[in-house]
Short mmCIF file of C-alpha atoms and ligand atoms in Angstrom, two decimals:
data_model
loop_
_atom_site.label_atom_id
_atom_site.label_comp_id
_atom_site.label_asym_id
_atom_site.label_seq_id
_atom_site.Cartn_x
_atom_site.Cartn_y
_atom_site.Cartn_z
CA MET Q 1 219.51 -25.76 -15.36
CA GLU Q 2 218.94 -29.51 -15.23
CA GLN Q 3 216.07 -31.15 -17.13
CA GLY Q 4 212.91 -31.88 -15.02
CA GLU Q 5 213.58 -29.16 -12.39
CA PRO Q 6 210.66 -26.63 -12.29
CA GLY Q 7 211.63 -23.30 -13.72
CA PRO Q 8 210.90 -19.97 -11.91
CA ARG Q 9 207.74 -19.56 -14.07
CA LYS Q 10 206.32 -22.93 -13.01
CA LYS Q 11 207.09 -22.16 -9.33
CA SER Q 12 205.25 -18.81 -9.38
CA TRP Q 13 202.21 -20.47 -11.01
CA ARG Q 14 202.09 -23.06 -8.24
CA ARG Q 15 202.27 -20.30 -5.62
CA ARG Q 16 199.42 -18.47 -7.33
CA TYR Q 17 197.26 -21.62 -7.28
CA ILE Q 18 197.91 -22.06 -3.55
CA VAL Q 19 197.04 -18.42 -2.79
CA LEU Q 20 193.88 -18.68 -4.91
CA GLY Q 21 192.93 -21.94 -3.17
CA VAL Q 22 193.31 -20.38 0.30
CA LEU Q 23 191.35 -17.29 -0.75
CA GLY Q 24 188.60 -19.49 -2.21
CA ALA Q 25 188.34 -21.47 1.01
CA LEU Q 26 188.14 -18.25 3.06
CA VAL Q 27 185.37 -16.86 0.83
CA LEU Q 28 183.47 -20.13 1.18
CA ILE Q 29 183.72 -20.03 4.98
CA VAL Q 30 182.48 -16.42 5.06
CA VAL Q 31 179.56 -17.27 2.75
CA ILE Q 32 178.58 -20.25 4.91
CA ALA Q 33 178.78 -18.14 8.09
CA VAL Q 34 176.58 -15.42 6.55
CA VAL Q 35 174.01 -17.98 5.37
CA VAL Q 36 173.88 -19.63 8.83
CA ALA Q 37 173.49 -16.22 10.52
CA LEU Q 38 170.68 -15.28 8.11
CA VAL Q 39 168.88 -18.59 8.65
CA LEU Q 40 169.06 -18.18 12.45
CA ARG Q 41 167.90 -14.60 12.26
CA ASN Q 42 165.10 -15.73 10.01
CA ASP Q 43 164.08 -18.29 12.63
CA THR Q 44 163.75 -15.53 15.23
CA LEU Q 45 161.94 -13.20 12.84
CA GLN Q 46 159.51 -15.87 11.70
CA PHE Q 47 158.68 -17.01 15.23
CA LYS Q 48 158.33 -13.43 16.46
CA GLY Q 49 156.08 -12.64 13.48
CA ILE Q 50 153.69 -15.48 14.29
CA PHE Q 51 153.67 -14.52 17.98
CA ILE Q 52 152.98 -10.81 17.36
CA ASP Q 53 150.30 -11.53 14.71
CA ARG Q 54 148.47 -13.78 17.14
CA CYS Q 55 148.81 -11.23 19.94
CA LYS Q 56 147.40 -8.46 17.75
CA LYS Q 57 144.10 -10.37 17.41
CA PHE Q 58 143.43 -9.43 21.02
CA ASN Q 59 142.57 -5.87 21.94
CA GLY Q 60 144.29 -3.85 24.61
CA TYR Q 61 147.74 -5.45 24.69
CA ASP Q 62 151.07 -3.83 23.85
CA CYS Q 63 152.30 -6.75 21.74
CA LYS Q 64 155.89 -5.52 21.55
CA LYS Q 65 156.01 -5.46 25.36
CA VAL Q 66 154.29 -8.86 25.52
CA TRP Q 67 156.93 -10.29 23.15
CA GLU Q 68 159.80 -8.83 25.16
CA ALA Q 69 158.36 -10.20 28.40
CA PHE Q 70 158.03 -13.60 26.70
CA GLU Q 71 161.49 -13.84 25.15
CA GLN Q 72 163.37 -12.67 28.25
CA ALA Q 73 162.28 -15.95 29.87
CA TYR Q 74 164.48 -18.15 27.66
CA VAL Q 75 166.75 -16.05 25.38
CA GLY Q 76 170.45 -16.54 26.14
CA ARG Q 77 169.63 -19.30 28.65
CA ASP Q 78 170.48 -22.96 28.83
CA PRO Q 79 167.26 -24.51 27.33
CA CYS Q 80 167.13 -27.04 30.18
CA ASP Q 81 167.27 -24.36 32.84
CA VAL Q 82 164.15 -22.28 32.28
CA PRO Q 83 161.87 -22.54 35.35
CA MET Q 84 158.18 -21.66 35.13
CA GLU Q 85 158.79 -18.47 37.16
CA ALA Q 86 160.82 -17.15 34.21
CA TYR Q 87 157.45 -16.42 32.57
CA ASP Q 88 156.14 -14.29 35.48
CA PRO Q 89 156.82 -11.06 33.50
CA PHE Q 90 154.91 -12.52 30.52
CA VAL Q 91 151.91 -13.33 32.75
CA ALA Q 92 152.11 -9.82 34.24
CA ALA Q 93 152.07 -8.34 30.71
CA THR Q 94 148.96 -10.30 29.67
CA PRO Q 95 146.24 -9.64 32.25
CA PHE Q 96 142.85 -11.02 31.20
CA GLU Q 97 139.25 -10.79 32.38
CA PRO Q 98 138.16 -14.30 33.42
CA ALA Q 99 134.97 -15.50 31.74
CA CYS Q 100 133.23 -16.78 34.90
CA ASN Q 101 130.99 -19.85 34.31
CA ARG Q 102 132.47 -20.33 30.83
CA MET Q 103 136.03 -21.43 31.55
CA MET Q 104 137.01 -24.73 30.03
CA PHE Q 105 139.96 -26.87 31.15
CA TRP Q 106 141.02 -30.10 29.49
CA SER Q 107 143.36 -33.06 29.69
CA LYS Q 108 144.10 -35.54 26.86
CA THR Q 109 141.28 -34.01 24.83
CA LYS Q 110 143.05 -31.19 22.98
CA ASP Q 111 141.47 -31.82 19.56
CA VAL Q 112 137.95 -32.59 20.69
CA VAL Q 113 137.79 -29.63 23.09
CA HIS Q 114 138.96 -27.14 20.48
CA GLU Q 115 136.69 -28.55 17.79
CA PHE Q 116 133.90 -27.97 20.28
CA THR Q 117 134.85 -24.46 21.42
CA ALA Q 118 135.65 -23.31 17.88
CA LYS Q 119 132.04 -23.89 16.85
CA SER Q 120 130.52 -22.00 19.77
CA ASP Q 121 131.39 -18.98 21.85
CA CYS Q 122 130.08 -20.63 25.00
CA PHE Q 123 133.35 -21.79 26.50
CA VAL Q 124 136.79 -20.24 26.78
CA THR Q 125 139.95 -22.37 26.92
CA LEU Q 126 143.43 -21.15 27.80
CA GLU Q 127 144.23 -21.21 24.09
CA ASP Q 128 141.37 -18.77 23.43
CA THR Q 129 143.02 -16.16 25.66
CA VAL Q 130 146.12 -14.16 24.72
CA LEU Q 131 148.04 -16.11 27.39
CA GLY Q 132 147.82 -19.38 25.50
CA ALA Q 133 147.02 -18.28 21.93
CA VAL Q 134 150.40 -16.67 21.21
CA ALA Q 135 152.35 -19.92 21.61
CA ASP Q 136 149.83 -22.72 21.02
CA GLY Q 137 151.38 -25.50 18.91
CA LEU Q 138 154.80 -23.80 18.74
CA ILE Q 139 158.25 -24.96 19.85
CA TRP Q 140 161.00 -22.56 20.87
CA CYS Q 141 164.18 -22.24 22.91
CA GLY Q 142 167.27 -20.10 23.35
CA LYS Q 143 170.97 -20.89 23.70
CA GLU Q 144 173.60 -19.62 26.08
CA GLY Q 145 175.54 -16.73 24.53
CA SER Q 146 172.93 -16.13 21.79
CA SER Q 147 170.17 -13.54 21.52
CA GLU Q 148 168.19 -15.63 19.02
CA THR Q 149 165.05 -17.75 19.29
CA PHE Q 150 165.49 -21.25 17.89
CA THR Q 151 162.65 -23.44 16.66
CA THR Q 152 164.61 -26.61 15.93
CA ASP Q 153 166.82 -28.81 18.09
CA CYS Q 154 165.03 -27.63 21.23
CA PRO Q 155 164.79 -30.07 24.16
CA GLY Q 156 161.65 -32.21 24.03
CA TRP Q 157 158.91 -32.54 26.63
CA ARG Q 158 160.73 -35.38 28.38
CA ASP Q 159 164.37 -34.39 27.72
CA CYS Q 160 164.44 -32.07 30.70
CA VAL Q 161 161.74 -30.76 33.02
CA ASN Q 162 162.73 -27.09 32.91
CA ASN Q 163 162.52 -26.63 29.14
CA PRO Q 164 161.09 -23.37 27.76
CA VAL Q 165 157.92 -24.88 26.27
CA ARG Q 166 156.93 -27.04 29.21
CA SER Q 167 157.65 -24.26 31.74
CA PHE Q 168 155.58 -21.86 29.66
CA TRP Q 169 152.53 -24.15 29.74
CA ASN Q 170 152.99 -24.81 33.45
CA ARG Q 171 153.06 -21.08 34.17
CA VAL Q 172 150.18 -19.97 31.94
CA SER Q 173 148.02 -22.92 33.04
CA ALA Q 174 148.60 -21.81 36.64
CA ALA Q 175 147.56 -18.26 35.76
CA PHE Q 176 144.41 -19.48 33.97
CA ALA Q 177 143.47 -21.72 36.93
CA ASP Q 178 144.15 -18.92 39.43
CA ALA Q 179 141.45 -16.91 37.67
CA ALA Q 180 138.88 -19.76 37.48
CA CYS Q 181 135.52 -18.56 38.77
CA GLY Q 182 131.90 -19.65 39.04
CA ASN Q 183 131.00 -22.97 37.45
CA VAL Q 184 134.05 -24.38 35.71
CA THR Q 185 134.15 -27.20 33.15
CA ALA Q 186 136.91 -29.69 32.35
CA MET Q 187 136.88 -32.17 29.47
CA LEU Q 188 138.53 -35.52 30.12
CA ASN Q 189 139.10 -38.45 27.77
CA GLY Q 190 136.90 -41.53 28.28
CA SER Q 191 138.88 -43.49 25.68
CA ILE Q 192 141.87 -44.02 27.96
CA GLU Q 193 142.14 -46.09 31.13
CA THR Q 194 143.01 -43.24 33.48
CA PRO Q 195 141.27 -40.08 32.26
CA PHE Q 196 142.56 -38.17 35.27
CA SER Q 197 146.31 -38.18 35.90
CA SER Q 198 147.94 -36.47 38.88
CA GLN Q 199 151.01 -35.97 36.71
CA SER Q 200 149.22 -34.03 33.96
CA ILE Q 201 149.18 -30.23 34.02
CA PHE Q 202 145.47 -30.38 34.78
CA GLY Q 203 146.10 -32.73 37.73
CA SER Q 204 149.33 -31.26 39.07
CA ILE Q 205 148.78 -27.54 38.57
CA GLU Q 206 145.30 -26.43 37.52
CA LEU Q 207 143.23 -28.58 39.88
CA LEU Q 208 145.41 -27.63 42.85
CA ARG Q 209 144.93 -23.92 42.20
CA PHE Q 210 141.13 -23.99 41.93
CA ASN Q 211 139.88 -21.92 44.86
CA SER Q 212 136.47 -22.11 46.52
CA THR Q 213 136.39 -18.37 47.22
CA ARG Q 214 136.01 -17.82 43.48
CA MET Q 215 134.69 -21.16 42.20
CA GLU Q 216 131.34 -22.79 42.83
CA SER Q 217 131.64 -26.07 40.96
CA LEU Q 218 133.86 -28.23 38.82
CA ASN Q 219 131.92 -30.00 36.08
CA ILE Q 220 133.76 -32.87 34.48
CA VAL Q 221 132.69 -33.75 30.96
CA MET Q 222 133.87 -37.30 30.26
CA VAL Q 223 134.02 -37.54 26.48
CA THR Q 224 133.13 -41.08 25.44
CA GLN Q 225 133.22 -42.89 22.13
CA LYS Q 226 131.08 -45.89 21.09
CA ASN Q 227 132.86 -48.36 23.38
CA PRO Q 228 134.13 -46.19 26.24
CA VAL Q 229 137.11 -47.46 28.22
CA ALA Q 230 136.32 -45.15 31.13
CA ASN Q 231 133.38 -43.14 32.41
CA CYS Q 232 132.45 -41.04 35.45
CA THR Q 233 132.77 -44.09 37.73
CA ASN Q 234 136.47 -44.37 36.89
CA GLU Q 235 138.71 -44.76 39.93
CA SER Q 236 141.04 -41.94 38.88
CA LEU Q 237 138.19 -39.51 39.49
CA ASN Q 238 138.21 -40.38 43.20
CA ILE Q 239 141.74 -39.03 43.35
CA LEU Q 240 140.60 -35.91 41.51
CA GLN Q 241 137.80 -35.33 44.05
CA ARG Q 242 140.18 -35.77 46.96
CA LYS Q 243 142.49 -33.12 45.53
CA LEU Q 244 139.71 -30.61 44.85
CA ASP Q 245 139.25 -27.73 47.29
CA LYS Q 246 136.47 -28.89 49.66
CA GLY Q 247 134.24 -25.87 49.12
CA ILE Q 248 133.88 -26.61 45.40
CA GLN Q 249 130.97 -28.81 44.24
CA TYR Q 250 131.98 -31.73 42.01
CA TYR Q 251 129.87 -33.07 39.13
CA CYS Q 252 130.63 -35.49 36.32
CA ASN Q 253 128.74 -36.24 33.11
CA ASP Q 254 129.45 -38.90 30.52
CA VAL Q 255 128.98 -37.24 27.15
CA SER Q 256 129.36 -39.07 23.85
CA GLU Q 257 131.23 -37.41 20.98
CA ALA Q 258 127.97 -37.46 18.99
CA GLN Q 259 126.17 -35.63 21.79
CA LEU Q 260 128.98 -33.13 21.97
CA GLU Q 261 128.69 -32.43 18.27
CA GLU Q 262 124.97 -31.86 18.68
CA CYS Q 263 125.68 -29.49 21.57
CA SER Q 264 128.05 -27.38 19.50
CA ASN Q 265 125.52 -27.21 16.65
CA ASN Q 266 122.79 -26.02 19.03
CA SER Q 267 125.09 -23.80 21.05
CA GLN Q 268 124.01 -20.58 19.37
CA THR Q 269 120.68 -20.91 21.12
CA THR Q 270 121.44 -22.96 24.24
CA CYS Q 271 124.79 -22.03 25.66
CA GLY Q 272 125.98 -24.53 28.22
CA ALA Q 273 123.10 -26.63 29.48
CA CYS Q 274 123.59 -29.43 27.00
CA TRP Q 275 124.81 -32.23 29.22
O1 2NF N 1 149.57 -26.97 24.13
C1 2NF N 1 148.74 -26.51 24.89
N1 2NF N 1 147.81 -25.73 24.44
C2 2NF N 1 148.80 -26.87 26.36
C3 2NF N 1 149.89 -27.60 26.79
C4 2NF N 1 149.95 -27.95 28.12
C5 2NF N 1 148.95 -27.57 28.99
C6 2NF N 1 147.80 -26.51 27.24
N2 2NF N 1 147.89 -26.88 28.53
C7 2NF N 1 146.86 -26.53 29.55
C8 2NF N 1 145.44 -26.52 29.00
F1 2NF N 1 144.85 -25.33 29.33
C9 2NF N 1 144.70 -27.63 29.72
O2 2NF N 1 143.73 -27.18 30.63
O3 2NF N 1 146.87 -27.53 30.58
C10 2NF N 1 145.78 -28.42 30.45
C11 2NF N 1 146.16 -29.62 29.66
O4 2NF N 1 147.37 -30.17 30.12
P1 2NF N 1 147.46 -31.72 30.54
O5 2NF N 1 148.87 -32.01 30.85
O6 2NF N 1 146.47 -31.96 31.62
O7 2NF N 1 146.92 -32.45 29.24
P2 2NF N 1 147.69 -33.34 28.19
O8 2NF N 1 146.69 -33.66 27.13
O9 2NF N 1 148.37 -34.49 28.87
O10 2NF N 1 148.86 -32.40 27.64
C12 2NF N 1 148.54 -31.17 27.03
C13 2NF N 1 149.48 -30.87 25.91
O11 2NF N 1 150.80 -30.84 26.40
C14 2NF N 1 151.68 -31.40 25.46
C15 2NF N 1 150.87 -31.74 24.25
O12 2NF N 1 150.88 -30.63 23.39
C16 2NF N 1 149.48 -31.91 24.82
O13 2NF N 1 148.45 -31.66 23.90
N3 2NF N 1 152.26 -32.62 26.04
C17 2NF N 1 151.88 -33.26 27.16
N4 2NF N 1 152.65 -34.33 27.38
C18 2NF N 1 153.54 -34.36 26.36
C19 2NF N 1 154.60 -35.23 26.00
N5 2NF N 1 154.92 -36.27 26.72
C20 2NF N 1 153.29 -33.27 25.50
N6 2NF N 1 154.00 -33.00 24.41
C21 2NF N 1 155.01 -33.86 24.12
N7 2NF N 1 155.31 -34.94 24.88
#
Protein backbone atom coordinates (compact mmCIF):
# COMPACT_ATOMS: atom_id res chain seq x y z
CA MET A 1 0.00 0.00 0.00
CA GLU A 2 1.31 3.42 -0.99
CA GLN A 3 1.81 6.18 1.58
CA GLY A 4 -1.08 8.76 1.81
CA GLU A 5 -3.79 6.40 0.45
CA PRO A 6 -6.62 5.95 3.05
CA GLY A 7 -6.60 2.53 4.58
CA PRO A 8 -9.79 0.36 4.87
CA ARG A 9 -10.20 1.58 8.50
CA LYS A 10 -10.18 5.25 7.50
CA LYS A 11 -12.69 4.55 4.68
CA SER A 12 -15.19 2.81 6.99
CA TRP A 13 -14.96 5.71 9.47
CA ARG A 14 -15.79 8.19 6.71
CA ARG A 15 -18.78 6.07 5.68
CA ARG A 16 -19.98 5.99 9.27
CA TYR A 17 -19.77 9.79 9.53
CA ILE A 18 -21.82 10.16 6.33
CA VAL A 19 -24.50 7.72 7.56
CA LEU A 20 -24.63 9.49 10.94
CA GLY A 21 -24.89 12.87 9.20
CA VAL A 22 -27.82 11.72 7.04
CA LEU A 23 -29.57 10.17 10.03
CA GLY A 24 -29.05 13.37 12.04
CA ALA A 25 -30.55 15.46 9.26
CA LEU A 26 -33.56 13.12 9.02
CA VAL A 27 -34.16 13.30 12.78
CA LEU A 28 -33.95 17.09 12.62
CA ILE A 29 -36.52 17.24 9.81
CA VAL A 30 -38.90 14.97 11.73
CA VAL A 31 -38.51 17.07 14.90
CA ILE A 32 -39.20 20.29 12.99
CA ALA A 33 -42.28 18.74 11.32
CA VAL A 34 -43.65 17.58 14.68
CA VAL A 35 -43.07 21.01 16.26
CA VAL A 36 -44.81 22.78 13.34
CA ALA A 37 -47.76 20.35 13.53
CA LEU A 38 -48.05 20.91 17.30
CA VAL A 39 -47.90 24.69 16.93
CA LEU A 40 -50.65 24.63 14.26
CA ARG A 41 -52.79 22.31 16.32
CA ASN A 42 -52.24 24.57 19.28
CA ASP A 43 -53.46 27.52 17.20
CA THR A 44 -56.72 25.69 16.49
CA LEU A 45 -57.11 24.53 20.09
CA GLN A 46 -56.43 27.98 21.52
CA PHE A 47 -58.84 29.73 19.15
CA LYS A 48 -61.52 27.10 19.70
CA GLY A 49 -61.03 27.41 23.47
CA ILE A 50 -61.62 31.16 23.44
CA PHE A 51 -64.65 30.74 21.15
CA ILE A 52 -66.29 28.01 23.28
CA ASP A 53 -65.58 29.84 26.57
CA ARG A 54 -67.26 32.95 25.24
CA CYS A 55 -70.19 30.93 23.90
CA LYS A 56 -70.70 29.22 27.26
CA LYS A 57 -71.40 32.60 28.91
CA PHE A 58 -74.73 32.55 27.08
CA ASN A 59 -77.47 30.19 28.17
CA GLY A 60 -79.31 27.84 25.89
CA TYR A 61 -76.75 27.23 23.14
CA ASP A 62 -75.06 23.96 22.21
CA CYS A 63 -71.58 25.48 21.97
CA LYS A 64 -70.04 22.44 20.28
CA LYS A 65 -72.66 22.70 17.52
CA VAL A 66 -72.17 26.47 17.34
CA TRP A 67 -68.41 25.95 16.90
CA GLU A 68 -68.91 23.34 14.18
CA ALA A 69 -71.34 25.60 12.33
CA PHE A 70 -68.78 28.42 12.59
CA GLU A 71 -65.68 26.53 11.45
CA GLN A 72 -67.35 24.82 8.48
CA ALA A 73 -67.59 28.30 6.92
CA TYR A 74 -63.83 28.66 6.37
CA VAL A 75 -61.95 25.44 7.27
CA GLY A 76 -60.22 23.86 4.27
CA ARG A 77 -61.17 26.84 2.08
CA ASP A 78 -59.16 29.40 0.19
CA PRO A 79 -59.17 32.32 2.73
CA CYS A 80 -60.08 34.77 -0.05
CA ASP A 81 -63.09 32.74 -1.11
CA VAL A 82 -65.37 32.71 1.92
CA PRO A 83 -68.64 34.50 1.08
CA MET A 84 -70.92 35.81 3.82
CA GLU A 85 -73.46 33.04 3.08
CA ALA A 86 -70.88 30.53 4.35
CA TYR A 87 -71.92 31.65 7.85
CA ASP A 88 -75.65 30.91 7.32
CA PRO A 89 -75.37 27.67 9.38
CA PHE A 90 -73.67 29.64 12.19
CA VAL A 91 -76.50 32.20 12.21
CA ALA A 92 -79.04 29.35 12.20
CA ALA A 93 -77.26 27.80 15.23
CA THR A 94 -77.35 31.05 17.24
CA PRO A 95 -80.95 32.28 17.33
CA PHE A 96 -81.45 35.20 19.71
CA GLU A 97 -84.36 37.13 21.20
CA PRO A 98 -84.09 40.74 19.96
CA ALA A 99 -84.12 43.34 22.73
CA CYS A 100 -86.70 45.67 21.16
CA ASN A 101 -86.12 49.39 21.93
CA ARG A 102 -82.65 48.62 23.30
CA MET A 103 -80.70 47.61 20.21
CA MET A 104 -77.59 49.64 19.57
CA PHE A 105 -75.78 49.87 16.23
CA TRP A 106 -72.56 51.78 15.65
CA SER A 107 -70.07 52.93 13.07
CA LYS A 108 -66.55 54.28 13.77
CA THR A 109 -67.38 54.39 17.47
CA LYS A 110 -66.39 50.90 18.63
CA ASP A 111 -64.57 51.96 21.82
CA VAL A 112 -66.96 54.67 22.95
CA VAL A 113 -70.07 52.56 22.35
CA HIS A 114 -68.73 49.60 24.30
CA GLU A 115 -67.46 51.75 27.14
CA PHE A 116 -70.99 53.08 27.31
CA THR A 117 -72.87 49.77 27.09
CA ALA A 118 -70.48 48.02 29.49
CA LYS A 119 -71.48 50.41 32.27
CA SER A 120 -75.22 50.00 31.78
CA ASP A 121 -77.57 47.23 30.79
CA CYS A 122 -79.75 49.63 28.82
CA PHE A 123 -78.47 48.91 25.33
CA VAL A 124 -77.48 45.74 23.51
CA THR A 125 -74.87 45.75 20.73
CA LEU A 126 -74.13 42.89 18.36
CA GLU A 127 -71.07 42.12 20.46
CA ASP A 128 -73.30 41.64 23.53
CA THR A 129 -75.13 38.79 21.80
CA VAL A 130 -73.69 35.32 21.21
CA LEU A 131 -73.61 36.13 17.48
CA GLY A 132 -70.91 38.76 17.85
CA ALA A 133 -69.36 37.94 21.24
CA VAL A 134 -67.73 34.66 20.18
CA ALA A 135 -65.46 36.29 17.60
CA ASP A 136 -65.15 39.94 18.64
CA GLY A 137 -61.55 41.16 18.24
CA LEU A 138 -60.34 37.84 16.80
CA ILE A 139 -58.68 36.98 13.48
CA TRP A 140 -58.98 33.57 11.85
CA CYS A 141 -58.81 31.73 8.54
CA GLY A 142 -58.39 28.29 7.02
CA LYS A 143 -56.25 26.91 4.21
CA GLU A 144 -57.04 24.63 1.32
CA GLY A 145 -56.21 21.02 2.18
CA SER A 146 -56.00 21.71 5.94
CA SER A 147 -58.51 21.08 8.72
CA GLU A 148 -56.89 23.66 11.02
CA THR A 149 -57.84 27.19 12.07
CA PHE A 150 -55.02 29.69 11.61
CA THR A 151 -54.73 32.96 13.51
CA THR A 152 -51.69 34.41 11.74
CA ASP A 153 -50.99 35.20 8.10
CA CYS A 154 -54.71 35.54 7.39
CA PRO A 155 -55.78 37.97 4.65
CA GLY A 156 -56.44 41.47 5.98
CA TRP A 157 -59.62 43.53 5.73
CA ARG A 158 -58.54 45.03 2.41
CA ASP A 159 -56.53 42.12 0.94
CA CYS A 160 -59.64 40.46 -0.43
CA VAL A 161 -63.34 41.11 0.05
CA ASN A 162 -64.40 37.53 0.75
CA ASN A 163 -62.08 36.89 3.69
CA PRO A 164 -63.38 34.86 6.65
CA VAL A 165 -63.39 37.73 9.18
CA ARG A 166 -65.02 40.35 6.98
CA SER A 167 -67.66 37.92 5.68
CA PHE A 168 -68.43 36.88 9.24
CA TRP A 169 -69.12 40.48 10.32
CA ASN A 170 -71.17 41.14 7.19
CA ARG A 171 -73.33 38.09 7.89
CA VAL A 172 -73.86 38.56 11.63
CA SER A 173 -74.47 42.31 11.20
CA ALA A 174 -77.17 41.42 8.66
CA ALA A 175 -78.75 38.99 11.13
CA PHE A 176 -78.67 41.57 13.94
CA ALA A 177 -80.24 44.24 11.68
CA ASP A 178 -82.90 41.80 10.43
CA ALA A 179 -84.06 41.47 14.03
CA ALA A 180 -84.05 45.24 14.81
CA CYS A 181 -87.33 46.25 16.39
CA GLY A 182 -89.03 49.19 18.08
CA ASN A 183 -86.89 52.27 18.65
CA VAL A 184 -83.36 51.56 17.51
CA THR A 185 -80.22 53.58 18.32
CA ALA A 186 -77.01 54.01 16.33
CA MET A 187 -73.88 55.79 17.55
CA LEU A 188 -71.90 57.70 14.94
CA ASN A 189 -68.60 59.56 15.26
CA GLY A 190 -68.77 63.38 15.23
CA SER A 191 -64.97 63.63 15.18
CA ILE A 192 -64.68 62.62 11.53
CA GLU A 193 -65.80 64.49 8.43
CA THR A 194 -68.27 61.89 7.18
CA PRO A 195 -69.81 60.14 10.19
CA PHE A 196 -72.08 58.14 7.90
CA SER A 197 -70.46 56.12 5.12
CA SER A 198 -72.43 54.09 2.56
CA GLN A 199 -69.44 51.76 2.36
CA SER A 200 -69.40 50.89 6.07
CA ILE A 201 -71.19 47.79 7.33
CA PHE A 202 -73.69 50.05 9.05
CA GLY A 203 -74.34 51.93 5.78
CA SER A 204 -74.16 49.05 3.32
CA ILE A 205 -75.82 46.23 5.26
CA GLU A 206 -77.50 47.15 8.54
CA LEU A 207 -79.31 50.32 7.45
CA LEU A 208 -80.63 48.61 4.30
CA ARG A 209 -82.13 45.76 6.31
CA PHE A 210 -83.99 47.91 8.84
CA ASN A 211 -87.67 47.19 8.24
CA SER A 212 -90.63 49.41 9.13
CA THR A 213 -92.86 46.44 9.93
CA ARG A 214 -90.70 45.83 13.00
CA MET A 215 -89.01 49.19 13.60
CA GLU A 216 -90.55 52.47 14.70
CA SER A 217 -87.58 54.82 14.73
CA LEU A 218 -83.88 55.15 14.14
CA ASN A 219 -82.23 57.42 16.69
CA ILE A 220 -78.78 58.60 15.71
CA VAL A 221 -76.50 59.58 18.57
CA MET A 222 -73.74 61.77 17.14
CA VAL A 223 -70.91 61.51 19.64
CA THR A 224 -69.06 64.82 19.73
CA GLN A 225 -65.86 65.94 21.42
CA LYS A 226 -64.95 69.50 22.48
CA ASN A 227 -64.45 70.77 18.92
CA PRO A 228 -66.73 68.55 16.84
CA VAL A 229 -65.91 68.14 13.16
CA ALA A 230 -69.43 66.97 12.37
CA ASN A 231 -72.86 67.07 13.96
CA CYS A 232 -76.46 66.16 13.10
CA THR A 233 -76.48 68.72 10.26
CA ASN A 234 -73.73 66.81 8.46
CA GLU A 235 -74.45 66.17 4.79
CA SER A 236 -73.73 62.45 5.02
CA LEU A 237 -76.83 62.10 7.18
CA ASN A 238 -79.02 63.17 4.26
CA ILE A 239 -77.79 60.11 2.41
CA LEU A 240 -78.56 57.99 5.46
CA GLN A 241 -82.14 59.32 5.61
CA ARG A 242 -82.67 58.64 1.92
CA LYS A 243 -81.61 55.03 2.38
CA LEU A 244 -83.80 54.45 5.44
CA ASP A 245 -87.07 52.57 4.96
CA LYS A 246 -89.74 55.32 4.62
CA GLY A 247 -91.96 54.01 7.41
CA ILE A 248 -89.22 54.46 10.02
CA GLN A 249 -88.99 57.77 11.91
CA TYR A 250 -85.56 59.40 11.88
CA TYR A 251 -84.08 61.39 14.77
CA CYS A 252 -80.60 62.68 15.48
CA ASN A 253 -79.05 64.04 18.67
CA ASP A 254 -75.63 65.58 19.17
CA VAL A 255 -74.28 64.14 22.40
CA SER A 256 -70.93 65.11 23.89
CA GLU A 257 -68.66 62.42 25.31
CA ALA A 258 -69.03 64.08 28.73
CA GLN A 259 -72.81 63.85 28.48
CA LEU A 260 -72.53 60.24 27.44
CA GLU A 261 -70.42 59.46 30.47
CA GLU A 262 -73.01 61.11 32.69
CA CYS A 263 -75.73 59.04 31.01
CA SER A 264 -73.94 55.78 31.70
CA ASN A 265 -73.41 56.77 35.35
CA ASN A 266 -77.12 57.54 35.76
CA SER A 267 -78.28 54.63 33.65
CA GLN A 268 -79.17 52.41 36.59
CA THR A 269 -82.07 54.72 37.32
CA THR A 270 -82.91 56.29 33.95
CA CYS A 271 -82.48 53.80 31.17
CA GLY A 272 -82.48 55.45 27.78
CA ALA A 273 -83.99 58.91 27.97
CA CYS A 274 -80.70 60.69 28.49
CA TRP A 275 -80.31 62.54 25.21
O1 LIG B 1 -65.53 43.90 15.18
C1 LIG B 1 -66.73 44.06 15.31
N1 LIG B 1 -67.29 43.89 16.47
C2 LIG B 1 -67.57 44.47 14.11
C3 LIG B 1 -66.94 44.50 12.88
C4 LIG B 1 -67.67 44.89 11.79
C5 LIG B 1 -69.00 45.21 11.93
C6 LIG B 1 -68.89 44.82 14.23
N2 LIG B 1 -69.58 45.19 13.14
C7 LIG B 1 -71.02 45.59 13.18
C8 LIG B 1 -71.42 46.31 14.45
F1 LIG B 1 -72.52 45.69 14.99
C9 LIG B 1 -71.82 47.72 14.04
O2 LIG B 1 -73.20 47.97 14.15
O3 LIG B 1 -71.27 46.50 12.11
C10 LIG B 1 -71.38 47.83 12.58
C11 LIG B 1 -70.07 48.53 12.49
O4 LIG B 1 -69.48 48.35 11.24
P1 LIG B 1 -69.02 49.62 10.36
O5 LIG B 1 -68.33 49.10 9.16
O6 LIG B 1 -70.21 50.48 10.13
O7 LIG B 1 -68.07 50.39 11.37
P2 LIG B 1 -66.51 50.60 11.34
O8 LIG B 1 -66.17 51.31 12.60
O9 LIG B 1 -66.08 51.23 10.05
O10 LIG B 1 -65.91 49.12 11.32
C12 LIG B 1 -66.22 48.22 12.36
C13 LIG B 1 -65.06 47.34 12.66
O11 LIG B 1 -64.69 46.63 11.51
C14 LIG B 1 -63.29 46.51 11.44
C15 LIG B 1 -62.74 47.12 12.68
O12 LIG B 1 -62.63 46.11 13.66
C16 LIG B 1 -63.82 48.09 13.09
O13 LIG B 1 -63.85 48.36 14.46
N3 LIG B 1 -62.82 47.24 10.25
C17 LIG B 1 -63.52 48.09 9.49
N4 LIG B 1 -62.77 48.57 8.49
C18 LIG B 1 -61.54 47.99 8.65
C19 LIG B 1 -60.31 48.08 7.95
N5 LIG B 1 -60.17 48.84 6.89
C20 LIG B 1 -61.58 47.15 9.78
N6 LIG B 1 -60.54 46.43 10.20
C21 LIG B 1 -59.40 46.54 9.49
N7 LIG B 1 -59.27 47.34 8.40
